[in-house]
mmCIF file of C-alpha atoms in Angstrom:
data_model
loop_
_atom_site.group_PDB
_atom_site.id
_atom_site.type_symbol
_atom_site.label_atom_id
_atom_site.label_comp_id
_atom_site.label_asym_id
_atom_site.label_seq_id
_atom_site.Cartn_x
_atom_site.Cartn_y
_atom_site.Cartn_z
ATOM 1 C CA MET M 1 41.397 7.321 10.622
ATOM 2 C CA LYS M 2 40.610 10.700 8.151
ATOM 3 C CA VAL M 3 38.437 10.149 5.151
ATOM 4 C CA SER M 4 39.093 12.469 2.602
ATOM 5 C CA TRP M 5 36.287 14.457 0.527
ATOM 6 C CA LYS M 6 36.900 12.437 -2.461
ATOM 7 C CA THR M 7 37.075 8.984 -0.510
ATOM 8 C CA ALA M 8 33.473 9.818 0.638
ATOM 9 C CA GLY M 9 31.936 11.241 -2.641
ATOM 10 C CA LYS M 10 32.752 7.859 -4.200
ATOM 11 C CA ILE M 11 31.370 5.633 -1.114
ATOM 12 C CA ILE M 12 27.938 8.164 -1.700
ATOM 13 C CA SER M 13 28.128 7.945 -5.163
ATOM 14 C CA ASN M 14 28.368 3.905 -5.235
ATOM 15 C CA LEU M 15 25.513 4.379 -2.571
ATOM 16 C CA ILE M 16 23.243 6.189 -4.782
ATOM 17 C CA THR M 17 23.674 3.731 -7.659
ATOM 18 C CA ALA M 18 23.410 0.762 -5.833
ATOM 19 C CA ILE M 19 19.698 1.973 -4.575
ATOM 20 C CA LEU M 20 18.819 3.239 -7.817
ATOM 21 C CA PHE M 21 19.829 -0.103 -9.181
ATOM 22 C CA ILE M 22 18.269 -2.280 -6.502
ATOM 23 C CA ASN M 23 14.759 0.042 -6.546
ATOM 24 C CA LEU M 24 14.928 -0.519 -10.468
ATOM 25 C CA ILE M 25 14.995 -4.000 -10.011
ATOM 26 C CA ILE M 26 11.987 -3.787 -7.374
ATOM 27 C CA MET M 27 9.872 -2.177 -9.766
ATOM 28 C CA ALA M 28 10.595 -4.580 -12.213
ATOM 29 C CA VAL M 29 9.395 -7.464 -10.091
ATOM 30 C CA LEU M 30 6.751 -5.663 -8.863
ATOM 31 C CA VAL M 31 5.054 -4.702 -12.243
ATOM 32 C CA VAL M 32 6.058 -7.594 -13.868
ATOM 33 C CA SER M 33 4.358 -9.788 -11.464
ATOM 34 C CA SER M 34 1.402 -7.811 -11.088
ATOM 35 C CA LYS M 35 0.733 -7.717 -14.355
ATOM 36 C CA ALA M 36 1.231 -11.815 -15.140
ATOM 37 C CA SER M 37 -0.692 -12.668 -11.930
ATOM 38 C CA GLY M 38 -3.478 -10.239 -13.052
ATOM 39 C CA GLY M 39 -3.119 -7.614 -10.674
ATOM 40 C CA GLU M 40 -2.197 -9.430 -7.846
ATOM 41 C CA PRO M 41 1.998 -9.169 -6.738
ATOM 42 C CA GLN M 42 3.122 -12.189 -5.606
ATOM 43 C CA ALA M 43 6.629 -13.171 -3.768
ATOM 44 C CA PHE M 44 7.802 -16.623 -2.934
ATOM 45 C CA GLY M 45 4.269 -18.133 -2.934
ATOM 46 C CA TYR M 46 2.626 -15.554 -0.913
ATOM 47 C CA GLN M 47 0.222 -12.766 -2.468
ATOM 48 C CA LEU M 48 0.378 -9.424 -1.939
ATOM 49 C CA LYS M 49 -2.947 -7.418 -0.861
ATOM 50 C CA THR M 50 -3.660 -4.076 -0.506
ATOM 51 C CA VAL M 51 -5.815 -2.918 2.717
ATOM 52 C CA LEU M 52 -8.445 -0.991 1.422
ATOM 53 C CA SER M 53 -10.961 -0.255 4.333
ATOM 54 C CA GLY M 54 -10.257 0.159 8.238
ATOM 55 C CA SER M 55 -12.005 -3.003 8.951
ATOM 56 C CA MET M 56 -9.404 -4.943 10.089
ATOM 57 C CA GLU M 57 -7.363 -2.078 12.278
ATOM 58 C CA PRO M 58 -5.493 -2.271 14.559
ATOM 59 C CA THR M 59 -3.923 -5.692 13.131
ATOM 60 C CA PHE M 60 -3.546 -3.905 10.255
ATOM 61 C CA MET M 61 -4.092 -0.229 8.744
ATOM 62 C CA THR M 62 -5.536 1.159 5.423
ATOM 63 C CA GLY M 63 -3.057 1.544 2.557
ATOM 64 C CA SER M 64 -0.845 -1.508 4.277
ATOM 65 C CA VAL M 65 0.171 -4.360 2.393
ATOM 66 C CA ILE M 66 -0.443 -7.747 3.702
ATOM 67 C CA ALA M 67 0.844 -11.376 2.510
ATOM 68 C CA VAL M 68 -1.469 -13.858 2.154
ATOM 69 C CA LYS M 69 -1.322 -17.682 1.265
ATOM 70 C CA PRO M 70 -3.406 -18.995 -1.574
ATOM 71 C CA VAL M 71 -5.284 -22.146 -0.082
ATOM 72 C CA ASP M 72 -7.103 -25.300 -2.046
ATOM 73 C CA SER M 73 -10.752 -26.321 -1.522
ATOM 74 C CA SER M 74 -9.052 -28.612 0.721
ATOM 75 C CA GLN M 75 -7.329 -26.706 3.403
ATOM 76 C CA SER M 76 -10.379 -24.034 3.067
ATOM 77 C CA LYS M 77 -12.295 -26.794 5.243
ATOM 78 C CA ASP M 78 -9.765 -26.939 8.207
ATOM 79 C CA LEU M 79 -9.363 -23.201 9.228
ATOM 80 C CA LYS M 80 -10.356 -22.448 12.369
ATOM 81 C CA LYS M 81 -11.881 -19.766 14.926
ATOM 82 C CA GLY M 82 -9.215 -16.543 14.945
ATOM 83 C CA ASP M 83 -7.627 -17.145 11.253
ATOM 84 C CA ILE M 84 -7.614 -14.397 8.946
ATOM 85 C CA ILE M 85 -9.110 -15.199 5.724
ATOM 86 C CA THR M 86 -9.295 -13.486 2.353
ATOM 87 C CA PHE M 87 -12.453 -14.307 0.645
ATOM 88 C CA GLN M 88 -14.636 -13.966 -2.243
ATOM 89 C CA ALA M 89 -17.643 -11.596 -1.762
ATOM 90 C CA ASP M 90 -18.757 -11.391 -4.841
ATOM 91 C CA GLU M 91 -17.452 -11.598 -8.431
ATOM 92 C CA GLN M 92 -15.661 -8.438 -7.975
ATOM 93 C CA LYS M 93 -15.068 -8.334 -4.201
ATOM 94 C CA LEU M 94 -12.186 -9.768 -2.275
ATOM 95 C CA ILE M 95 -12.783 -8.940 1.599
ATOM 96 C CA THR M 96 -9.909 -10.078 4.487
ATOM 97 C CA HIS M 97 -12.009 -10.715 7.862
ATOM 98 C CA ARG M 98 -11.277 -12.631 11.203
ATOM 99 C CA ILE M 99 -13.242 -16.385 11.208
ATOM 100 C CA VAL M 100 -15.401 -15.900 14.452
ATOM 101 C CA GLY M 101 -17.208 -18.911 14.446
ATOM 102 C CA VAL M 102 -17.153 -22.332 12.345
ATOM 103 C CA THR M 103 -20.526 -24.061 11.198
ATOM 104 C CA THR M 104 -19.957 -27.671 9.691
ATOM 105 C CA SER M 105 -23.202 -29.607 8.238
ATOM 106 C CA GLY M 106 -21.948 -32.881 6.415
ATOM 107 C CA GLU M 107 -19.228 -32.047 4.251
ATOM 108 C CA HIS M 108 -19.669 -28.240 4.046
ATOM 109 C CA VAL M 109 -18.076 -25.715 6.135
ATOM 110 C CA MET M 110 -19.321 -22.243 6.420
ATOM 111 C CA TYR M 111 -17.437 -19.396 8.529
ATOM 112 C CA GLU M 112 -18.550 -16.388 10.282
ATOM 113 C CA THR M 113 -16.716 -13.861 9.957
ATOM 114 C CA LYS M 114 -16.173 -10.489 11.440
ATOM 115 C CA GLY M 115 -13.667 -7.245 10.867
ATOM 116 C CA ASP M 116 -11.589 -6.398 14.200
ATOM 117 C CA ASN M 117 -12.702 -2.869 13.749
ATOM 118 C CA ASN M 118 -16.420 -3.487 12.959
ATOM 119 C CA ASN M 119 -19.484 -3.680 15.615
ATOM 120 C CA ALA M 120 -20.826 -6.625 14.198
ATOM 121 C CA ALA M 121 -20.024 -9.964 12.254
ATOM 122 C CA ASP M 122 -20.584 -10.059 8.741
ATOM 123 C CA MET M 123 -24.351 -10.578 7.671
ATOM 124 C CA ASP M 124 -23.489 -13.570 5.729
ATOM 125 C CA PRO M 125 -21.855 -16.810 6.230
ATOM 126 C CA VAL M 126 -18.788 -17.585 4.174
ATOM 127 C CA LEU M 127 -18.376 -20.869 2.172
ATOM 128 C CA SER M 128 -15.452 -22.688 2.762
ATOM 129 C CA GLU M 129 -15.248 -22.709 -1.281
ATOM 130 C CA ASN M 130 -15.133 -19.070 -1.407
ATOM 131 C CA VAL M 131 -12.038 -18.554 0.669
ATOM 132 C CA ARG M 132 -8.956 -18.067 -1.241
ATOM 133 C CA ALA M 133 -5.954 -17.067 1.529
ATOM 134 C CA VAL M 134 -5.348 -17.118 4.858
ATOM 135 C CA TYR M 135 -3.252 -13.863 6.439
ATOM 136 C CA SER M 136 0.290 -15.155 6.851
ATOM 137 C CA GLY M 137 0.893 -12.342 9.701
ATOM 138 C CA PHE M 138 3.318 -10.119 7.759
ATOM 139 C CA THR M 139 2.341 -6.625 6.698
ATOM 140 C CA ILE M 140 3.883 -3.355 5.675
ATOM 141 C CA PRO M 141 2.148 -0.311 6.565
ATOM 142 C CA TYR M 142 1.503 2.354 4.111
ATOM 143 C CA VAL M 143 2.961 0.665 1.006
ATOM 144 C CA GLY M 144 -0.238 -0.041 -0.624
ATOM 145 C CA TYR M 145 -0.893 3.043 -1.860
ATOM 146 C CA PHE M 146 2.192 2.548 -3.944
ATOM 147 C CA ILE M 147 1.546 -0.697 -5.102
ATOM 148 C CA ASP M 148 -2.158 0.247 -6.355
ATOM 149 C CA PHE M 149 -0.348 3.315 -8.096
ATOM 150 C CA ALA M 150 2.156 0.624 -9.264
ATOM 151 C CA GLN M 151 -0.439 -1.136 -10.464
ATOM 152 C CA SER M 152 -2.102 1.415 -12.931
ATOM 153 C CA LYS M 153 -1.491 2.063 -16.544
ATOM 154 C CA GLU M 154 0.696 5.217 -15.660
ATOM 155 C CA GLY M 155 2.014 4.248 -12.791
ATOM 156 C CA GLY M 156 3.860 0.895 -13.923
ATOM 157 C CA ALA M 157 5.167 3.023 -16.772
ATOM 158 C CA ILE M 158 6.718 5.345 -14.301
ATOM 159 C CA LEU M 159 7.726 3.312 -11.987
ATOM 160 C CA LEU M 160 9.487 0.970 -14.486
ATOM 161 C CA ILE M 161 11.352 3.651 -16.606
ATOM 162 C CA GLY M 162 11.770 6.302 -13.852
ATOM 163 C CA PRO M 163 14.536 4.549 -11.995
ATOM 164 C CA GLY M 164 16.010 3.561 -15.142
ATOM 165 C CA VAL M 165 15.851 7.209 -16.474
ATOM 166 C CA LEU M 166 17.385 8.173 -12.838
ATOM 167 C CA LEU M 167 20.205 5.602 -13.248
ATOM 168 C CA LEU M 168 21.391 6.484 -16.644
ATOM 169 C CA ALA M 169 21.502 10.015 -15.909
ATOM 170 C CA TYR M 170 23.507 9.448 -12.397
ATOM 171 C CA SER M 171 25.645 7.309 -14.749
ATOM 172 C CA ALA M 172 26.002 10.462 -17.157
ATOM 173 C CA PHE M 173 26.788 12.609 -14.761
ATOM 174 C CA SER M 174 29.644 10.008 -13.136
ATOM 175 C CA ILE M 175 30.832 9.808 -16.287
ATOM 176 C CA MET M 176 31.252 13.515 -16.837
ATOM 177 C CA GLN M 177 32.602 13.683 -13.531
ATOM 178 C CA GLY M 178 35.227 11.343 -14.267
ATOM 179 C CA LEU M 179 36.220 12.759 -17.344
ATOM 180 C CA ARG M 180 36.964 16.315 -15.615
ATOM 181 C CA GLU M 181 39.433 14.817 -13.112
ATOM 182 C CA LEU M 182 41.188 13.281 -16.016
ATOM 183 C CA ASP M 183 41.346 16.084 -17.772
ATOM 184 C CA SER M 184 42.383 18.115 -15.027
ATOM 185 C CA LYS M 185 45.157 15.451 -14.183
ATOM 186 C CA ASN M 186 46.361 15.760 -17.909
ATOM 187 C CA LYS M 187 46.845 19.559 -17.885
ATOM 188 C CA LYS M 188 48.616 19.236 -14.117
ATOM 189 C CA ASN M 189 50.868 16.765 -15.812
ATOM 190 C CA ASP M 190 51.542 18.901 -18.914
ATOM 191 C CA SER M 191 52.687 22.521 -16.592
ATOM 192 C CA ASN M 192 54.619 20.192 -14.807
ATOM 193 C CA GLU M 193 56.403 18.363 -17.628
ATOM 194 C CA LYS M 194 56.645 22.193 -19.064
ATOM 195 C CA THR M 195 58.533 23.653 -15.709
ATOM 196 C CA ALA M 196 60.586 20.973 -15.364
#
């Protein structure tokens, strides 16, 4: 079965249009969800966090995006050794490390945490009330750099407007190409009529 250049061109054209459109939708969802949730992109009940340091390598690498499931205060007391948690270290800083020890004192639960790549455990134990989420096991390498860019003011504007502009430009190009083909067919028909 032979595929003509025209058919191949149409397939490629449709593929490019679909990719640009999907890209536009994904960018819009990422930018809007990160703005709506105060800077934390969310998908299907999971928060997407960017890994900013190498403390958990090789479990996840710097620049990766990890999906974490937010936990409430009752769930945060039921965590166990080996779980990877995201906790509030101070007002501005969230850390994702592995639980290496659990201490219970009455109603209070404290976790000893450690980065997989660190030589020693973290200095301060983590109160269960400070646990914000549990790592789901889902990681996408290097996408974190892209999400950080998307969350910036300039990046958000570029990523939201850029694919739309590309889609419009490509649509204009496709329309011009279609008009040229129609024009050449009309000229061909006119010349055939004149010779007939």
